[in-house]
Short mmCIF file of C-alpha atoms in Angstrom, two decimals:
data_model
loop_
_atom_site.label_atom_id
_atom_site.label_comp_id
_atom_site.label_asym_id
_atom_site.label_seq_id
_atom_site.Cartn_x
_atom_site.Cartn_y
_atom_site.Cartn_z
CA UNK J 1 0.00 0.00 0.00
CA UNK J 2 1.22 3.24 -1.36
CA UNK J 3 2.27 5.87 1.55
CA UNK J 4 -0.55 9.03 1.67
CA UNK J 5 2.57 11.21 1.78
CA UNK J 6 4.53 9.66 -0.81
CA UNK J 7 5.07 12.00 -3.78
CA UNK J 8 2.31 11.74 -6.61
CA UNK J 9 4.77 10.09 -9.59
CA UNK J 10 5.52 7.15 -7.21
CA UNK J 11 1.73 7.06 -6.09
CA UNK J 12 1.16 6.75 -10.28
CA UNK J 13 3.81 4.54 -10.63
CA UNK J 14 2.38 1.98 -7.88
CA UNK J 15 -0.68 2.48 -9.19
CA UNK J 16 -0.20 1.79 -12.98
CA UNK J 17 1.87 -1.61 -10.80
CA UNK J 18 -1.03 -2.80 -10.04
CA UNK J 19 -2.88 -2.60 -13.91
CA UNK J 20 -0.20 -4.08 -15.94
CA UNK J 21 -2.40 -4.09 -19.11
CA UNK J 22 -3.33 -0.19 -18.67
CA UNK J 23 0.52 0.37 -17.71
CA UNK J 24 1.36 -1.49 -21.15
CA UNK J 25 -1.39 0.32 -23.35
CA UNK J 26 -0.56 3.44 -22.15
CA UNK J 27 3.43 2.80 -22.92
CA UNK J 28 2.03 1.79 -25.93
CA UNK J 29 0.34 4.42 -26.70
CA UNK J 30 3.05 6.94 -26.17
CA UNK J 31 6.10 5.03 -28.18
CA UNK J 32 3.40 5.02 -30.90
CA UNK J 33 2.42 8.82 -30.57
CA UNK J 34 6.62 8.98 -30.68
CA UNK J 35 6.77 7.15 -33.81
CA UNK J 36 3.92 8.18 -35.85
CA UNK J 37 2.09 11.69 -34.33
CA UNK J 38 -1.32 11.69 -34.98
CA UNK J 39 -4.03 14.03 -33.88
CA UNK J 40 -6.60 13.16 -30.90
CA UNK J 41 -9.25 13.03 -33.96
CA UNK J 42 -7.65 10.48 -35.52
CA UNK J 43 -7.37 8.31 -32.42
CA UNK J 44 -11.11 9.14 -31.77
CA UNK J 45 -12.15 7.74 -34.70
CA UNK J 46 -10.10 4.49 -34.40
CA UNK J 47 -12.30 3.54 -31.17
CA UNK J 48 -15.41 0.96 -31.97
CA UNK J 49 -17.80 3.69 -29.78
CA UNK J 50 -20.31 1.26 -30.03
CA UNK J 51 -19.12 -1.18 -29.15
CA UNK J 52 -17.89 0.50 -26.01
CA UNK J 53 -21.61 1.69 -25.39
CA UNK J 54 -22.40 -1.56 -25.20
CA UNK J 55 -19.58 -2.59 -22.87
CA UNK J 56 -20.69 -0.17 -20.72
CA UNK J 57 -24.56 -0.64 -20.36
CA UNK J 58 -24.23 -3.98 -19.60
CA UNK J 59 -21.72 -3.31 -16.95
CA UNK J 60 -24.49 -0.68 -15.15
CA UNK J 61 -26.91 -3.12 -15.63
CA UNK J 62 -24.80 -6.25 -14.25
CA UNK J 63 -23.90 -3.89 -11.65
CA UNK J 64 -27.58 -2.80 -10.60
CA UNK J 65 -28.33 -7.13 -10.53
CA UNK J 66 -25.46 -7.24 -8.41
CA UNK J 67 -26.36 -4.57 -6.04
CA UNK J 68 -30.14 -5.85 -5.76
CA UNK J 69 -28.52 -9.32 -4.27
CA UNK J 70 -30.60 -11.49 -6.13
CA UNK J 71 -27.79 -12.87 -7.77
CA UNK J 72 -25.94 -14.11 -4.73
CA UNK J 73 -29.30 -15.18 -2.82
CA UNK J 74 -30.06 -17.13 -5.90
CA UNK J 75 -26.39 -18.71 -6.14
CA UNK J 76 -26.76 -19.57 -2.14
CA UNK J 77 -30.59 -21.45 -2.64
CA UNK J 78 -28.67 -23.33 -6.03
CA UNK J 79 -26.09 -25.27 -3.83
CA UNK J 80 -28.84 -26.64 -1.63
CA UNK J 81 -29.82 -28.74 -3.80
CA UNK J 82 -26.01 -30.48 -3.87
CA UNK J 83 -24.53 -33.27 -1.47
CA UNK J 84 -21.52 -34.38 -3.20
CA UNK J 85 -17.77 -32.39 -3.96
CA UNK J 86 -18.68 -33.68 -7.20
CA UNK J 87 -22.26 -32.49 -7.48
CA UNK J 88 -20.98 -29.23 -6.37
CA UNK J 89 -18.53 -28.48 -9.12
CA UNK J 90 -20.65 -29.67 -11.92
CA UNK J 91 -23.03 -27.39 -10.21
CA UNK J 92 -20.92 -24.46 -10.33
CA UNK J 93 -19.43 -25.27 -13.63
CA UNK J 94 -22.94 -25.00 -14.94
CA UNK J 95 -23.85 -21.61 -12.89
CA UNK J 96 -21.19 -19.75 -14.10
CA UNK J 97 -21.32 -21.14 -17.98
CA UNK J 98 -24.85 -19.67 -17.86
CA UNK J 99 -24.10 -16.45 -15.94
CA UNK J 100 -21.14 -15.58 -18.32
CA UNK J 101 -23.53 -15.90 -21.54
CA UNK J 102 -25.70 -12.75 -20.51
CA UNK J 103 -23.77 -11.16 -17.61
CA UNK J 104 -20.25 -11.50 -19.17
CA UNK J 105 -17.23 -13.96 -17.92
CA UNK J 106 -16.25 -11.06 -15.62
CA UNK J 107 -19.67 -10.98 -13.73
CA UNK J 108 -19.99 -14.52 -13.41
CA UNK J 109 -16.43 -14.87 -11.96
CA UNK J 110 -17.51 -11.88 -9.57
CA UNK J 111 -20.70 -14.00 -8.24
CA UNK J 112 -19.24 -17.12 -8.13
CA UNK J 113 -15.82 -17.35 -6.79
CA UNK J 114 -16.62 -15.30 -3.49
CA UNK J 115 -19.50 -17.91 -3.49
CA UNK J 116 -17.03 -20.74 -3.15
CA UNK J 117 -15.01 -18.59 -0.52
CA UNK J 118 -18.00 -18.04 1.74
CA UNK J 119 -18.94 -22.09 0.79
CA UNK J 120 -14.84 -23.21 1.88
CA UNK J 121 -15.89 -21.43 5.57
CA UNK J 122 -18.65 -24.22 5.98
CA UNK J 123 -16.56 -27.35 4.73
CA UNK J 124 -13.44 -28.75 3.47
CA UNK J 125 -13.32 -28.18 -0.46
CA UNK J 126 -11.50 -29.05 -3.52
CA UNK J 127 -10.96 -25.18 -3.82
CA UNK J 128 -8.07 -24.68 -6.20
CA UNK J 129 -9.43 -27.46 -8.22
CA UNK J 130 -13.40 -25.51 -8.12
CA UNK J 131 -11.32 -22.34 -8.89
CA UNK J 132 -9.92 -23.83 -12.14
CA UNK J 133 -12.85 -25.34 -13.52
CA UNK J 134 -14.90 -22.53 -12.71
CA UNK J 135 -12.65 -20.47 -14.90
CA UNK J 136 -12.54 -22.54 -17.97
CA UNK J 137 -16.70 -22.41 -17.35
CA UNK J 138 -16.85 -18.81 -17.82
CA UNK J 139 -14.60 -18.93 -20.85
CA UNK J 140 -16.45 -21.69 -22.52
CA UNK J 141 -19.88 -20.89 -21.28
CA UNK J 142 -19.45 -16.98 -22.53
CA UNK J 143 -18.88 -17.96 -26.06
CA UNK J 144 -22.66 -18.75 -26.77
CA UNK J 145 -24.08 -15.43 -27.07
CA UNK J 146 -22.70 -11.66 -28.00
CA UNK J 147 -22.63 -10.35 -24.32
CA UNK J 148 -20.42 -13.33 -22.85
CA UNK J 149 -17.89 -11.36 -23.17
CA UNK J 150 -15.81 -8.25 -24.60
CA UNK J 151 -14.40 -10.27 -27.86
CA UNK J 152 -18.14 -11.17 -28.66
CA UNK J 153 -19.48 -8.05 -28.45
CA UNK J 154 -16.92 -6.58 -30.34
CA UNK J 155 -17.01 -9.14 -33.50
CA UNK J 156 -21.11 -8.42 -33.16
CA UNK J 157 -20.96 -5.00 -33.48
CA UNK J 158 -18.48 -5.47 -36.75
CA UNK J 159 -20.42 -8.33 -38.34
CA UNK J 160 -23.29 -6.75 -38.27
CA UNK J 161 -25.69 -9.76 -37.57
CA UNK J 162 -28.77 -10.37 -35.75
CA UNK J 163 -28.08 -11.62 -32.15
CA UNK J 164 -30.11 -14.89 -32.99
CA UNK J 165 -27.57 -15.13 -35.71
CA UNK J 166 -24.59 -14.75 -33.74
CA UNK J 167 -25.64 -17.52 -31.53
CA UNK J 168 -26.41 -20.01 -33.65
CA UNK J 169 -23.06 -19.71 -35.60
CA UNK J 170 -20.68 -19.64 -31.90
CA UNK J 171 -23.29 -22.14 -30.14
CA UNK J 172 -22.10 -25.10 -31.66
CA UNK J 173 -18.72 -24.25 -30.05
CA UNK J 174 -20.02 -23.31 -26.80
CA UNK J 175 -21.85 -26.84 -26.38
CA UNK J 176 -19.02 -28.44 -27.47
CA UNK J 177 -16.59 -26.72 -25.10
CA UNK J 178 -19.18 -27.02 -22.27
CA UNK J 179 -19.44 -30.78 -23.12
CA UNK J 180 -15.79 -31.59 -22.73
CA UNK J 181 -15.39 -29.60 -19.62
CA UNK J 182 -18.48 -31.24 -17.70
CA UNK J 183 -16.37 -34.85 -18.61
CA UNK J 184 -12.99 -33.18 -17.47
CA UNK J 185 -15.26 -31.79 -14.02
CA UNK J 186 -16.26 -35.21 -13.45
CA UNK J 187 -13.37 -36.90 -13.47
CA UNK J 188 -11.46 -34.10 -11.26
CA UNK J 189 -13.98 -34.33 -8.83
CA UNK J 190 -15.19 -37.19 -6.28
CA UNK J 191 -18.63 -38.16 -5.54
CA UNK J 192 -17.34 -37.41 -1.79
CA UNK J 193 -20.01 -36.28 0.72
CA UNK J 194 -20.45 -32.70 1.38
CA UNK J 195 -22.92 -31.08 3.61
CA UNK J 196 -23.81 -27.68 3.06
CA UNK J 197 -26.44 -27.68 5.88
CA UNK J 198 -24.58 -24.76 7.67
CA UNK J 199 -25.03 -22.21 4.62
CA UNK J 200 -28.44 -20.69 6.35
CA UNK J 201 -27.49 -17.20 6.04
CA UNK J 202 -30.36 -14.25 4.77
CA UNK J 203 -29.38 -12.72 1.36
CA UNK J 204 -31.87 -9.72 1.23
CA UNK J 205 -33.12 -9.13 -2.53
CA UNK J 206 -33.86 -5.69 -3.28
CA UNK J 207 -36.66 -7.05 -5.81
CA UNK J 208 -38.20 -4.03 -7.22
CA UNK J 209 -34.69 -3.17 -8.23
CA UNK J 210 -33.83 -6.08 -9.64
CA UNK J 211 -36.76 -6.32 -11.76
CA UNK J 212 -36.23 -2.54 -12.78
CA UNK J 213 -32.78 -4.06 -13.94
CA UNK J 214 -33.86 -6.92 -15.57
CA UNK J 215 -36.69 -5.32 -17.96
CA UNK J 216 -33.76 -2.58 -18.68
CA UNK J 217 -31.42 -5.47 -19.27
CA UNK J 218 -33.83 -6.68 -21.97
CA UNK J 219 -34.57 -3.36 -23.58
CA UNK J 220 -30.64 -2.81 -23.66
CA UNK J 221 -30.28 -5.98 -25.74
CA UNK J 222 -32.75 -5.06 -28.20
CA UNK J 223 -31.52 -1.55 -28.76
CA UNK J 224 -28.11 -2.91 -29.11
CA UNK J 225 -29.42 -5.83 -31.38
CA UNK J 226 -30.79 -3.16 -33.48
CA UNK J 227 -27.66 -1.33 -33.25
CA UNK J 228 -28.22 1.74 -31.19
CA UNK J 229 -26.67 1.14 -28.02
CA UNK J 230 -25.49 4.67 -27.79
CA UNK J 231 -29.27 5.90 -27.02
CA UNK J 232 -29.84 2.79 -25.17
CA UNK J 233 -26.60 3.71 -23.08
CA UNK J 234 -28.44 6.71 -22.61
CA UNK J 235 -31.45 5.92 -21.38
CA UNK J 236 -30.33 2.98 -19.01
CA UNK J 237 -27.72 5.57 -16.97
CA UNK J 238 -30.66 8.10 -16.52
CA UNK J 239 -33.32 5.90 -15.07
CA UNK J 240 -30.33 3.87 -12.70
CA UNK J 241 -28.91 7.21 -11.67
CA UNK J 242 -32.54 8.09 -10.57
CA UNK J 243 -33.23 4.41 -8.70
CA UNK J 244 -29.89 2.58 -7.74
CA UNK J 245 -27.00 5.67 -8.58
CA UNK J 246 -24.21 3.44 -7.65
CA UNK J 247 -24.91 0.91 -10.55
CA UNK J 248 -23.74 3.58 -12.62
CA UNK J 249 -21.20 5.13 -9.94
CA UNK J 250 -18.98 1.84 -9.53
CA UNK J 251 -18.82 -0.15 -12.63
CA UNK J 252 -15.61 -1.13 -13.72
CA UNK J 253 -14.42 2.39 -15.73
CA UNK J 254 -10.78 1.57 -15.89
CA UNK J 255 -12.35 -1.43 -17.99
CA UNK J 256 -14.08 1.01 -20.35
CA UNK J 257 -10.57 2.65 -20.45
CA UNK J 258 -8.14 -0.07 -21.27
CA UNK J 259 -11.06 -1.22 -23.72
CA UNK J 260 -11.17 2.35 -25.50
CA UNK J 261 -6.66 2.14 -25.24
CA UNK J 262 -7.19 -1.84 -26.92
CA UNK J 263 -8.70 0.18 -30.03
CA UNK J 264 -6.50 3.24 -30.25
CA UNK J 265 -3.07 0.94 -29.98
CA UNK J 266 -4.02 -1.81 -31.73
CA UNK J 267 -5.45 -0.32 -34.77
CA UNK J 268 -2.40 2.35 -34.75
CA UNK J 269 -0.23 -0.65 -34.62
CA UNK J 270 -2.01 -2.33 -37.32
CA UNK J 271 -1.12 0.54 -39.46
CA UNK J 272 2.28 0.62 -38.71
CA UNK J 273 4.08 -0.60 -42.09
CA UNK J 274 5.98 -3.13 -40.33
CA UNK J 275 3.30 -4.73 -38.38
CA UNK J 276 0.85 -4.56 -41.53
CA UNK J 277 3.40 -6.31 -43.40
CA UNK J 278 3.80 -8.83 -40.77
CA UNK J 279 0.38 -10.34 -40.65
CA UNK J 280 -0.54 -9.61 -44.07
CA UNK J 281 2.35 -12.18 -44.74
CA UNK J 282 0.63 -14.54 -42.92
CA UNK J 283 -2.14 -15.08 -45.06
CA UNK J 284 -4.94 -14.87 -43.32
CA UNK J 285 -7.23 -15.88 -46.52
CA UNK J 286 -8.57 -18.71 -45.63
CA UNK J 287 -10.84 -19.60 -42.09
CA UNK J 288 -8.15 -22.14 -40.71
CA UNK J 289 -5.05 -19.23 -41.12
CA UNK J 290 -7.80 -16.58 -39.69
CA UNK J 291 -8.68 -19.43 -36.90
CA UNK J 292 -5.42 -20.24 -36.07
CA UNK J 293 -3.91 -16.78 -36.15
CA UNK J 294 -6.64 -16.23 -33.47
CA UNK J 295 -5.58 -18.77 -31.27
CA UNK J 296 -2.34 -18.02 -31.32
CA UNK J 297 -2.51 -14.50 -30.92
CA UNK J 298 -4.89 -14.97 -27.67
CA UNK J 299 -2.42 -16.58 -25.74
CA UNK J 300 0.43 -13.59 -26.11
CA UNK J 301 -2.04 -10.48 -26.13
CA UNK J 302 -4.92 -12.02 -24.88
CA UNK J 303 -8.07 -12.72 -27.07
CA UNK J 304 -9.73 -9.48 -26.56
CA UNK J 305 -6.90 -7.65 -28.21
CA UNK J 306 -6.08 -10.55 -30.60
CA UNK J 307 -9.76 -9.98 -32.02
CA UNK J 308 -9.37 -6.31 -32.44
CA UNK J 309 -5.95 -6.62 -33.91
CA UNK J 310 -7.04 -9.22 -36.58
CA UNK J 311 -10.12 -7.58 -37.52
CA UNK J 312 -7.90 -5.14 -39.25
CA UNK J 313 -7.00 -8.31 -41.65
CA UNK J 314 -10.12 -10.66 -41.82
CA UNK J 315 -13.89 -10.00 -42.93
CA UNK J 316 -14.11 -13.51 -41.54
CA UNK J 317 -15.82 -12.49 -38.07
CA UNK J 318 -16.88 -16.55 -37.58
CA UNK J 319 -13.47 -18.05 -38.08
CA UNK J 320 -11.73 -15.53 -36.05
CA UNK J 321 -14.39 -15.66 -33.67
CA UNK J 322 -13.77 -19.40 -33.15
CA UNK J 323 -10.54 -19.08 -33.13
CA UNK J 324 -10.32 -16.39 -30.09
CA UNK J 325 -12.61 -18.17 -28.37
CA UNK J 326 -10.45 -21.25 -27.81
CA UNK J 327 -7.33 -18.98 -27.46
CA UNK J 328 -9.05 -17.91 -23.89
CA UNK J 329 -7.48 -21.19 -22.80
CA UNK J 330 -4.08 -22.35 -22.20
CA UNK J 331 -2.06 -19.82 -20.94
CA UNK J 332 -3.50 -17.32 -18.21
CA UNK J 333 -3.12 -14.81 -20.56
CA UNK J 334 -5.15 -15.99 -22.89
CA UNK J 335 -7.99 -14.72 -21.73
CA UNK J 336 -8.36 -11.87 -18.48
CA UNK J 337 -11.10 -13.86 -17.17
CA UNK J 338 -8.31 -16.42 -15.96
CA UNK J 339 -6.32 -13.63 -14.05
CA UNK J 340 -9.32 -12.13 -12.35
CA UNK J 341 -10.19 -15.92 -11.30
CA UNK J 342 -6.94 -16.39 -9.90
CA UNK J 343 -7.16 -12.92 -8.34
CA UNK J 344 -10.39 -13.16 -6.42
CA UNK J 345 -9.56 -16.34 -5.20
CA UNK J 346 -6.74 -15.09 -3.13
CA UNK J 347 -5.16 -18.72 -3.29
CA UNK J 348 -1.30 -18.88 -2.79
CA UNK J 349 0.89 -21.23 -5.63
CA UNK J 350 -2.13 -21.66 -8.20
CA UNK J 351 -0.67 -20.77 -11.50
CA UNK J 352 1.19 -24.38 -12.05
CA UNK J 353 -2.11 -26.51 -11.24
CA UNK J 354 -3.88 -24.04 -13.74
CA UNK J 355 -1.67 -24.34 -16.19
CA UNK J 356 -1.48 -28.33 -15.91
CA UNK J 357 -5.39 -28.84 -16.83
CA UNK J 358 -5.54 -25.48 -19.06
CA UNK J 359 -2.92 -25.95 -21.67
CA UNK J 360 -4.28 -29.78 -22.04
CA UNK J 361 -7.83 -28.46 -22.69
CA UNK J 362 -6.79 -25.85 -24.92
CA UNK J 363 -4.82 -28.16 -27.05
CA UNK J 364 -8.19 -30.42 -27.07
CA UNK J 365 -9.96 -27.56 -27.93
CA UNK J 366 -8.36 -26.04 -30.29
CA UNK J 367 -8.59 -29.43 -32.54
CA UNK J 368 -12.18 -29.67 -31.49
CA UNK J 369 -13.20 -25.94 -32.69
CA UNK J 370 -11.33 -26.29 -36.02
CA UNK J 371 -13.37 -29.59 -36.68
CA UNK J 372 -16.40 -27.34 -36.03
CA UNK J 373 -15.42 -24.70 -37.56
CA UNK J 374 -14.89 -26.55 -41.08
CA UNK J 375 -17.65 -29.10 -40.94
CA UNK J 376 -20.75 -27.11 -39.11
#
């Protein structure tokens, strides 16, 4: 913790510490200002705003669920109905797979892991083990529709398709992925006894909010599905402002920020002769290069930057889609869902059993998906 007295650039410094992907943007950003000036219009323009709009209603709107506590009350009354370590992981494999496909991998993660924390208090558990799995759910489970996560919405907004559309072409992949994950979750797990019998704590719901949030949640999607999130955006942070303030108040803006600093780097970069030259040398002209590029990519920059990078390159929004999607496994890089797992579990020396049942399933994966991707 950073001294109140210290002076200001090592109260930055420690701060930018502890966001190494802002801290890396923003260098970024500045080497590339260096190297090729260009005007604050310019970068404006190279930012997906609606993309961001979208991003950031569904974060208020998340954020209002959250805050009404029907989310965690309705977690709490799910793992009643378990009695087995087993029962309990395929449980909360499932929970957060479904969470992540309409309240993005980050929300899921945010409901579920402290879920397991308060649930470890009560009895002995597998944790590190329910950690993993948990994050490989939200990664597979998000890929089904375009809010499961920031790479979806993102190839949405560019394709241009329906939203029934978009999950009928990434569903087969997410069922798939979610299929192979429920085998791995069994075998990982025991059908040991667990009693749960102590978790009788109240969870208040705040239900008129949450309903206010949940009819806004399915206005948002329609607006967005129409594209016009911007006025959606609109109207969503006026009537929580006026009900529940903080859902608006304490999202997640430094992810708004790092996602607005993906699309000004990235697509600077892109330009860049030497980088241009670089991937347009790869090829990308057929849905295996595009796929594989994706996968690739993911697991140095991360998929959410991989997607934005190679959209520059592609008009094939499916292939790279499926090819992101796996590259959220594997390395904990792959995808930012894996580090915020990690991170809200609090778990000392958890990185090598990650790694030793992620890079496995993403090598499974990634034969799976490109099966799928040139035979569905």
């Amino acid at each position: 913790m950073q001294e109140t007295g210290a002076p200001a650039p090592r109260r930055w410094l420690g701060w930018l510490a502890q966001e190494p992907v802002l801290a890396v943007l923003a260098l970024g950003l500045i080497v590339l200002q260096w190297v090729r000036p260009q005007p604050f219009s310019v970068l404006a323009e190279r930012v997906d705003w609606q993309t961001v709009a979208t991003l950031a209603g569904l974060l208020m709107l998340t954020k209002a669920l959250e805050l009404s506590g029907c989310l965690m009350w309705l977690a709490h009354r799910i793992v009643h109905h378990v009695h087995s370590e087993r029962g309990l992981a395929m449980l909360l494999v499932g929970f957060a797979a479904v969470l992540s496909m309409w309240l993005t991998n980050d929300v899921a993660l945010f409901v579920v892991v402290p879920l397991m924390v308060s649930l470890r208090a009560l009895t002995p558990l597998p944790f590190r083990r329910l950690v993993i799995v948990v994050a490989l759910a939200v990664n597979a489970g998000s890929v089904a529709t375009p809010l499961g996560n920031p790479q979806n919405l993102f190839l949405w907004q560019l394709s241009g398709v329906s939203f029934g559309r978009f999950v009928v072409t990434l569903g087969p992949l997410a069922v798939a992925l979610m299929a192979l994950l429920l085998a791995l979750t069994a075998v990982m797990f025991r059908a040991k006894p667990l009693d749960l019998s102590g978790d009788a704590a109240a969870f208040p719901v705040q239900r008129m909010h949450a309903l206010i949030a949940a009819v806004l949640f399915a206005a948002f999607v329609l607006l967005a599905d129409a594209h016009h999130p911007l006025p959606g955006l609109v109207g969503v942070a006026i009537v929580l402002l006026a009900v529940k303030r903080d859902a608006v108040l304490k999202i997640d803006w430094l992810l708004l920020l790092i996602f607005v600093l993906m699309f000004v780097v990235l697509r600077t970069a892109a330009a860049l002769p030497v980088v241009h030259d670089t991937i347009a040398n790869a090829q990308l002209d057929s849905p295996l290069r595009v796929y594989a590029a994706g996968a690739l990519l993911s697991q140095v920059i991360s998929n959410v930057p991989a997607a934005i990078l190679l959209s520059e390159f592609t008009h094939d929004w499916r292939a790279l889609a499926f090819g992101v999607s796996v590259g959220g496994f594997g390395f904990a890089i792959g995808s930012l869902a894996n580090l915020i797992a990690v991170r809200l579990a609090k778990e000392p020396r958890m990185w090598l059993p990650f790694h030793v049942v992620s890079i496995p399933f993403a090598l499974v994966s990634a034969a799976l998906g490109a099966w799928l991707l040139m035979h569905g």
